[in-house]
Coordinates of C-alpha atoms and ligand atoms in Angstrom, one line a residue:
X12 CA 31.1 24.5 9.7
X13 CA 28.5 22.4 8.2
X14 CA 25.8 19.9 9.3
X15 CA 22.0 19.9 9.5
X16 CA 21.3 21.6 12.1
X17 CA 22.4 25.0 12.7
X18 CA 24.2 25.3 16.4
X19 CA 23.2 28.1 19.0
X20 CA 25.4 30.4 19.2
X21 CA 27.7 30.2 16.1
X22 CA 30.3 33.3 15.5
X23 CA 31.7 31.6 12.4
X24 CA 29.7 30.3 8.8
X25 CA 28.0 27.7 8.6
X26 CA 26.2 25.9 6.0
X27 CA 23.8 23.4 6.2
X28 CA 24.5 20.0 4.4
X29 CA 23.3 16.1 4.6
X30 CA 25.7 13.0 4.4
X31 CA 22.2 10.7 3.8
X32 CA 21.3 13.1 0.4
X33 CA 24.9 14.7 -0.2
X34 CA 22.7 18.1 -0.3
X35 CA 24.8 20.6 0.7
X36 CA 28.1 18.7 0.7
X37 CA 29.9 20.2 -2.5
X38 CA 28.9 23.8 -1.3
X39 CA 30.3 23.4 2.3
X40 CA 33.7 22.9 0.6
X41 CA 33.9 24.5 -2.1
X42 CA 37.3 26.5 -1.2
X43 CA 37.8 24.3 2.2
X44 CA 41.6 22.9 2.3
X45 CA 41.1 21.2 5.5
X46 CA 38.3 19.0 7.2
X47 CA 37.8 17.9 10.2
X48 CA 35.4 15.2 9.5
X49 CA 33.0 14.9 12.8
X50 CA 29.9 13.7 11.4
X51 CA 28.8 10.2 12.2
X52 CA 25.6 8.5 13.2
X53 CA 26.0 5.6 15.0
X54 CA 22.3 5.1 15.5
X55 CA 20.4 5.3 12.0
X56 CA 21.9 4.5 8.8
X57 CA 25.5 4.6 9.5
X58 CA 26.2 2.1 6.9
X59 CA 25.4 5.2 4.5
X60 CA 26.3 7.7 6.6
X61 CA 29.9 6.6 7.8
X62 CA 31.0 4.1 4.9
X63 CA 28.9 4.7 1.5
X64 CA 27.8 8.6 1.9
X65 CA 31.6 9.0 3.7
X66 CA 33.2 7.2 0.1
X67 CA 30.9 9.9 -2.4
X68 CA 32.1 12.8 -0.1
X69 CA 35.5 11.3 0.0
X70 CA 35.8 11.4 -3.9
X71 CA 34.3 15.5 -3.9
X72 CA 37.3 15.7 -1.7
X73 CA 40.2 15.4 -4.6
X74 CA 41.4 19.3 -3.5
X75 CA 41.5 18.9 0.1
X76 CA 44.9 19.4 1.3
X77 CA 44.5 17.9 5.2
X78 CA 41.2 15.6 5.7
X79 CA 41.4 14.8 9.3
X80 CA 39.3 11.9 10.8
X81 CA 38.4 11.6 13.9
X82 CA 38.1 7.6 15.1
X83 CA 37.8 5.0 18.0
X84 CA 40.8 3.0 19.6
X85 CA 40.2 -0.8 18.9
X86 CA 37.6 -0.8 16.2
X87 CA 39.1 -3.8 14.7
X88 CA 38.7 -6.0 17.3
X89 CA 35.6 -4.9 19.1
X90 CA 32.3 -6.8 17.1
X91 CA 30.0 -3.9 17.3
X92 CA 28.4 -3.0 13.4
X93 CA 29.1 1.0 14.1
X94 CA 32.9 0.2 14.7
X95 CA 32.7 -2.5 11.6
X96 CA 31.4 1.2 9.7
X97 CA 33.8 3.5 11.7
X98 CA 36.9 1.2 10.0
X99 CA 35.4 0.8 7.1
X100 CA 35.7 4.2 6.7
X101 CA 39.5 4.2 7.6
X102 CA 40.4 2.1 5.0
X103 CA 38.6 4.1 2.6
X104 CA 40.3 7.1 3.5
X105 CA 44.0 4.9 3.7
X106 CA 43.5 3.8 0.4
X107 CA 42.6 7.3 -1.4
X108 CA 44.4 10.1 -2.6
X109 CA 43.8 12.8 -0.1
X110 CA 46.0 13.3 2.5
X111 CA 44.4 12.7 5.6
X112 CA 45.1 12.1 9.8
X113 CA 43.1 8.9 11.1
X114 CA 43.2 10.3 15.2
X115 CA 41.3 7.8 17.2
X116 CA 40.4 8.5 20.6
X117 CA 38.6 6.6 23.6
X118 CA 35.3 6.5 24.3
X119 CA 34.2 9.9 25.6
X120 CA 33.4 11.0 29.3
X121 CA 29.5 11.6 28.4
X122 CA 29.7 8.3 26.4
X123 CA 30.3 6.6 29.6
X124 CA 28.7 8.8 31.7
X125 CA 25.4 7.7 29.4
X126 CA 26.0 4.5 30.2
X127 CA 25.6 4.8 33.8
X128 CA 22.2 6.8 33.1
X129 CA 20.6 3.0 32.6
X130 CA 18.4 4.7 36.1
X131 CA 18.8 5.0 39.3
X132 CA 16.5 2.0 39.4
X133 CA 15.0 0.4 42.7
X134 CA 18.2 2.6 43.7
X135 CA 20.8 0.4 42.1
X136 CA 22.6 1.0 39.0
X137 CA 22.6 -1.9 37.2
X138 CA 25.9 -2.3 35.2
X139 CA 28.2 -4.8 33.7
X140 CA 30.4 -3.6 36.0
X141 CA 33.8 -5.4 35.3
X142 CA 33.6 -4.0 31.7
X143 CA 37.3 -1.3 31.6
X144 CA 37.2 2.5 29.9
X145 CA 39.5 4.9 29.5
X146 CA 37.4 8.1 28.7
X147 CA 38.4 11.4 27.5
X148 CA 37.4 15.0 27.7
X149 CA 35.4 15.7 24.2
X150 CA 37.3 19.6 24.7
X151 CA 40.5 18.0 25.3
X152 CA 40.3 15.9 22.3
X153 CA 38.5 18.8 19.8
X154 CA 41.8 20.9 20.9
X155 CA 43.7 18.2 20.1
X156 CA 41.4 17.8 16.2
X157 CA 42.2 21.7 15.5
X158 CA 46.4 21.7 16.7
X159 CA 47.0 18.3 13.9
X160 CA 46.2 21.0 11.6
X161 CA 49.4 23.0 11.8
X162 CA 51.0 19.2 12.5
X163 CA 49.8 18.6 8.2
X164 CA 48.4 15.3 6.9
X165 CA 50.0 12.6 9.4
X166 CA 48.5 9.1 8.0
X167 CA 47.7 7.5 11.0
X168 CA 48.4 9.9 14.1
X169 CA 48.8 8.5 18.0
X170 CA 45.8 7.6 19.6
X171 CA 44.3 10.3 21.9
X172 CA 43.2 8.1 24.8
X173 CA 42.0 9.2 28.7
X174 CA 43.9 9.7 31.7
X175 CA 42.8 6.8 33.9
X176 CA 41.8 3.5 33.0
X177 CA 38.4 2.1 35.0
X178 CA 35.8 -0.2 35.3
X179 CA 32.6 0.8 34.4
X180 CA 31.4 -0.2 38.5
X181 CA 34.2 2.5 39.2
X182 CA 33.0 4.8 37.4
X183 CA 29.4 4.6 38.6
X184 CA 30.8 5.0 42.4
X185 CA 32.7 7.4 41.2
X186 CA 29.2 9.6 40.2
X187 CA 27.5 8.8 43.5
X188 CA 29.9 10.0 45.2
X189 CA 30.4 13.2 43.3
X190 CA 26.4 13.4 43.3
X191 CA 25.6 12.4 46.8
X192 CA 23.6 10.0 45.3
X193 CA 22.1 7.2 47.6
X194 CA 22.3 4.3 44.9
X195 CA 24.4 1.4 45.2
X196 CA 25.8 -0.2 41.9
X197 CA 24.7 -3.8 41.1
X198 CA 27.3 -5.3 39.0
X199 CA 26.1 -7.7 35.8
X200 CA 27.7 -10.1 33.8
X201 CA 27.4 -10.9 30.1
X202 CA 28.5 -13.9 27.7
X203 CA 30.1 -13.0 24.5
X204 CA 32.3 -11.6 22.1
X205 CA 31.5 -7.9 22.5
X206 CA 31.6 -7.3 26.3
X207 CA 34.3 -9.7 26.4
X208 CA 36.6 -7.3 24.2
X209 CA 35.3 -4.4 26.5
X210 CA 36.2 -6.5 29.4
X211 CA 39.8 -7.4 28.2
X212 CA 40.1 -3.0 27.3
X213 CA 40.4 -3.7 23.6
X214 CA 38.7 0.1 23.3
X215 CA 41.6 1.5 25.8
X216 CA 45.4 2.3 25.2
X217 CA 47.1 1.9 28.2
X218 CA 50.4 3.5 26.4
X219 CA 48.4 6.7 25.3
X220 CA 46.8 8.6 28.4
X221 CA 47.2 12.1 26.7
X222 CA 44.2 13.7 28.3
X223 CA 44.6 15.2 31.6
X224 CA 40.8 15.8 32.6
X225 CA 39.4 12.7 34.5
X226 CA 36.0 10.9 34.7
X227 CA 35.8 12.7 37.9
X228 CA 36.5 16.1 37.3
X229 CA 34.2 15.8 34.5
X230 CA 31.7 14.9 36.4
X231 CA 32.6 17.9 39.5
X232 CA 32.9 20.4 36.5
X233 CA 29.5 19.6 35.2
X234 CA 28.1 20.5 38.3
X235 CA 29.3 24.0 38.5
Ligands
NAP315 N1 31.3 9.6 21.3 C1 32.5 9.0 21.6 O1 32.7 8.4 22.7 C2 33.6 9.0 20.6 C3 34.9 8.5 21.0 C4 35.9 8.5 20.1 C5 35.7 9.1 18.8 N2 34.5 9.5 18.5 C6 34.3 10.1 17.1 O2 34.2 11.5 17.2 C7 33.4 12.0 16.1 C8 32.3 12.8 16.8 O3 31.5 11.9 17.6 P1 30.4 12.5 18.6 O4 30.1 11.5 19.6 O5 30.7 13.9 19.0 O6 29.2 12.5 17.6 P2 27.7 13.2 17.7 O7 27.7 14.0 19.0 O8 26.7 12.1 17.5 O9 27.7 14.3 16.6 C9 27.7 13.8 15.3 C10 27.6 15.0 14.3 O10 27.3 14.4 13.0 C11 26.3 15.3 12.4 N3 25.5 14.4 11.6 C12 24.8 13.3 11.9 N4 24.1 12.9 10.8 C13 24.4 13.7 9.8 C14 24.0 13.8 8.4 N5 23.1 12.9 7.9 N6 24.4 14.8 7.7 C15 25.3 15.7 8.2 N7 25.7 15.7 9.5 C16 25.3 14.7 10.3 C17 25.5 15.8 13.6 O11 24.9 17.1 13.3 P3 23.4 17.2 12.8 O12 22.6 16.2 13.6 O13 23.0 18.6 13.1 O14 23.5 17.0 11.4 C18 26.5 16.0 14.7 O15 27.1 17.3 14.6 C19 32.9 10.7 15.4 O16 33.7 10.5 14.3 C20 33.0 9.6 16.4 O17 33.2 8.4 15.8 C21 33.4 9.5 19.3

């Protein structure tokens, strides 16, 4: 395994390596055949991070046998610039050499969860309510990354999408009621082209509810 920071309690190698400086990078896989490719930074400097510094790394890559690469359903048609980056980087792993698996997924259950985290403010979450996800278990879908190894380079695999699809004002009931929370949800509306392609579930797959864990027992399990 290799990023910046070392994780607590690893039982396997890890080396430490930076996609902004490409320290590190040629060390981490040296004698790797397969990657699975998890680092991203939507925040800071994900123009370098997930297209440029993802296109240098790509060409170290020439003797990778499996590059696997984990994505987002409906990048191409949701305007946000990290998406823009996150297909970017698709087609510059479609058009190279190494044989690779593009797996998208759905946004994750913590995604959405962090969403909702906007504060129990004046006792009302304040949310654009009617906006529609589909989130998945990050376990589910890492157990998913590590079987499409044995499956061998795929091109472009099924999407890997949640069980349920709901709005975002479902969702938020749904965590006061498994929190016993007191807050009500107030739901808000926005113009434009993003929430309108969140509204219309451009980032869900309705054809494609693989994971079994839902929004739900995410939140129950997280509580035990
Ligand atoms: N979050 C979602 O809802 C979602 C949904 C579908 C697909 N995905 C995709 O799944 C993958 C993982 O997403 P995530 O949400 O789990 O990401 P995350 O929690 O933000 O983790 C990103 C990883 O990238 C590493 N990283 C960041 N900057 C780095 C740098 N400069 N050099 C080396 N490593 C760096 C981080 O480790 P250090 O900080 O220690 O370096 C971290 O391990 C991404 O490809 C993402 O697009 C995410």
């Amino acid at each position: 395994m290799t990023s910046r920071r070392k994780p607590d309690n690893l039982n396997f190698d890890w080396v430490y390596s930076d996609f902004l400086t490409g320290e590190g990078l040629e060390t981490a896989i040296h004698d790797v055949d397969v990657i699975i490719h998890a680092a991203t930074s939507p925040r800071k400097d994900s123009k370098i991070i997930d297209v440029s510094g993802f296109g240098e790394f790509l060409n170290m890559c020439q003797h990778i046998k499996h590059f696997i690469y984990p994505s987002i359903v409906g990048i191409e048609d949701i305007p946000m610039k990290y998406y823009m980056h996150k297909y970017q980087a698709e087609e510059l792993l479609k058009n190279s050499s190494v044989p690779h698996t593009i797996i998208r997924a759905t946004q994750f259950h913590s995604f959405v969860e962090n969403l909702l985290l906007s504060k129990p403010f004046f006792k009302n979450y304040f949310v654009p309510g009617n906006l529609r996800f589909q989130s998945v278990d990050v376990v589910e879908f890492s157990i998913h990354l590590i079987k499409i190894i044995d499956d061998g380079p795929q091109g472009i695999a099924d999407d890997f999408g949640g069980p349920e699809i709901l709005t975002l004002k479902e969702m938020a009931d749904l965590k006061i009621k498994v929190n016993n929370e007191s807050n009500n949800v107030v739901n808000l509306s926005f113009p434009g082209k993003l929430f309108k392609s969140f509204l219309e579930g451009k980032n869900t797959n309705e054809h494609q509810k693989v994971g079994k864990i839902t929004f739900e027992e995410y939140l129950r399990n997280k509580g035990k």
